[in-house]
XYZ file of C-alpha atoms in Angstrom:
166
model
C 2.693 74.244 64.053
C 0.815 71.435 65.800
C 1.872 67.866 65.324
C -0.480 66.447 62.709
C -2.208 63.076 62.889
C -0.253 61.916 59.849
C 3.142 62.893 61.174
C 2.345 61.408 64.586
C 1.846 57.848 63.371
C 4.693 55.337 63.205
C 5.902 54.031 59.838
C 4.303 50.629 60.446
C 0.984 52.257 61.401
C -2.240 50.393 60.683
C -5.559 52.059 61.537
C -7.578 50.359 64.263
C -10.650 50.518 62.039
C -10.903 50.250 58.295
C -14.594 51.025 58.049
C -15.478 53.970 55.853
C -16.985 57.133 57.207
C -20.725 57.511 56.730
C -21.390 57.690 53.026
C -22.424 61.060 51.908
C -25.614 61.593 49.958
C -24.528 62.272 46.367
C -25.656 65.578 44.931
C -25.053 67.354 41.666
C -22.175 69.813 41.511
C -21.060 71.978 38.616
C -17.641 73.044 37.387
C -16.372 75.825 39.645
C -18.311 74.709 42.738
C -16.409 74.617 46.031
C -16.619 71.198 47.688
C -14.985 68.999 50.292
C -13.683 65.561 49.376
C -13.782 62.739 51.923
C -10.783 60.463 51.637
C -11.303 56.684 51.526
C -7.581 55.934 51.556
C -5.949 54.113 54.447
C -4.239 56.588 56.748
C -6.512 59.409 55.558
C -9.875 57.992 56.688
C -11.970 60.604 58.439
C -10.334 63.536 56.656
C -11.866 66.100 54.307
C -10.043 68.284 51.793
C -11.197 71.546 50.239
C -11.436 71.392 46.451
C -13.078 72.896 43.383
C -15.038 70.849 40.855
C -13.275 70.971 37.477
C -15.663 68.677 35.579
C -18.396 66.098 36.043
C -18.023 62.628 34.497
C -21.703 61.778 34.100
C -21.413 58.188 32.858
C -19.440 57.100 35.943
C -21.043 59.442 38.494
C -17.627 60.952 39.219
C -15.995 64.367 39.383
C -12.632 65.781 38.474
C -11.603 67.980 41.397
C -8.666 70.283 42.025
C -7.589 70.494 45.645
C -6.932 73.857 47.281
C -4.262 72.618 49.705
C -2.857 69.439 48.118
C -0.258 69.514 45.338
C 1.131 67.084 42.770
C 4.108 64.940 43.837
C 6.530 67.280 42.048
C 4.948 70.291 43.865
C 4.434 72.002 40.486
C 0.675 72.540 40.664
C -2.468 71.785 42.662
C -3.436 68.117 42.739
C -6.254 67.075 40.388
C -8.031 63.794 40.938
C -11.071 61.835 39.760
C -13.338 61.026 42.709
C -16.647 59.225 43.139
C -19.704 61.398 43.761
C -20.196 59.793 47.196
C -16.849 61.284 48.282
C -17.955 64.851 47.506
C -20.051 67.170 49.649
C -20.624 70.924 49.841
C -18.544 72.839 52.384
C -20.288 72.977 55.778
C -21.648 76.294 57.026
C -18.815 78.582 58.168
C -17.878 78.353 61.850
C -18.930 81.076 64.239
C -16.480 83.868 64.957
C -15.245 84.420 67.563
C -14.614 80.690 67.756
C -17.315 78.483 69.141
C -16.868 77.116 72.663
C -16.276 73.368 72.627
C -16.979 70.817 75.337
C -15.410 67.488 76.228
C -16.923 64.799 74.007
C -17.797 67.148 71.129
C -17.063 65.710 67.677
C -14.965 68.278 65.842
C -12.982 68.735 62.645
C -9.427 69.957 63.232
C -7.604 71.667 60.362
C -4.171 70.062 60.161
C -1.867 68.720 57.480
C -3.860 70.446 54.696
C -7.236 68.945 55.597
C -10.004 68.627 58.152
C -9.604 65.604 60.458
C -12.466 64.207 62.547
C -11.743 63.851 66.253
C -13.243 64.271 69.718
C -12.556 67.081 72.191
C -10.861 65.413 75.142
C -9.887 68.445 77.235
C -9.015 72.122 77.365
C -5.975 74.105 78.484
C -7.484 77.371 79.694
C -4.083 79.046 80.193
C -3.025 78.393 76.586
C -6.526 78.774 75.138
C -6.269 75.414 73.367
C -8.460 72.361 73.087
C -7.135 68.814 73.128
C -8.540 66.649 70.351
C -8.277 62.870 70.381
C -8.057 61.098 67.020
C -9.409 57.596 67.564
C -7.991 56.097 64.364
C -4.483 57.299 65.201
C -4.705 56.968 68.994
C -3.150 60.422 69.422
C -4.204 63.599 71.244
C -3.179 67.012 69.871
C -3.791 70.559 71.182
C -5.391 73.111 68.815
C -6.292 76.773 68.936
C -10.094 77.169 68.557
C -9.592 78.881 65.172
C -8.398 75.498 63.811
C -11.557 73.688 64.951
C -15.151 73.438 63.817
C -18.023 71.295 65.051
C -18.229 68.139 62.957
C -21.412 67.886 60.921
C -22.786 65.110 58.742
C -24.089 65.734 55.231
C -27.097 63.456 54.886
C -30.003 63.598 52.447
C -29.020 67.073 51.308
C -28.872 68.617 54.788
C -26.255 69.321 57.449
C -26.899 67.786 60.860
C -25.084 67.419 64.166
C -22.538 64.630 64.030
C -23.307 61.149 65.234
C -19.746 59.885 64.703
C -17.955 58.670 61.581
């Protein structure tokens, strides 16, 4: 298993930027819809987690979501959380298979540590068939198999578009 951005940071880690990722255009979701939740928490900035909408809290423009890969502290069940509508987006279109060819400088999402982390392709190891991804917030470079990568896309005004950064 690849070293994840979270496990690579020192205990006294502070991100080099505390600005939020681009705010996502809120849209209406219903119970049962698959979504991705963008984390605003320090140390998780720039990460997206797959979830299912459990309920909508209309008066506060929030959702109750249940994560597909995150669990409660006691590991007994999937984590449920109330999140703001601007943290929720639909899943992006599925990646091409066989895996898309990436180039140096491409903004990508790397699946690691139960979520999708935004980084930049910094190189390729042809012999191992892996791409190196640099995570700016963590100042770390990690190698990934192409099946763990997807092109990063922004959800803006109800449409997916090529990424222009965080």
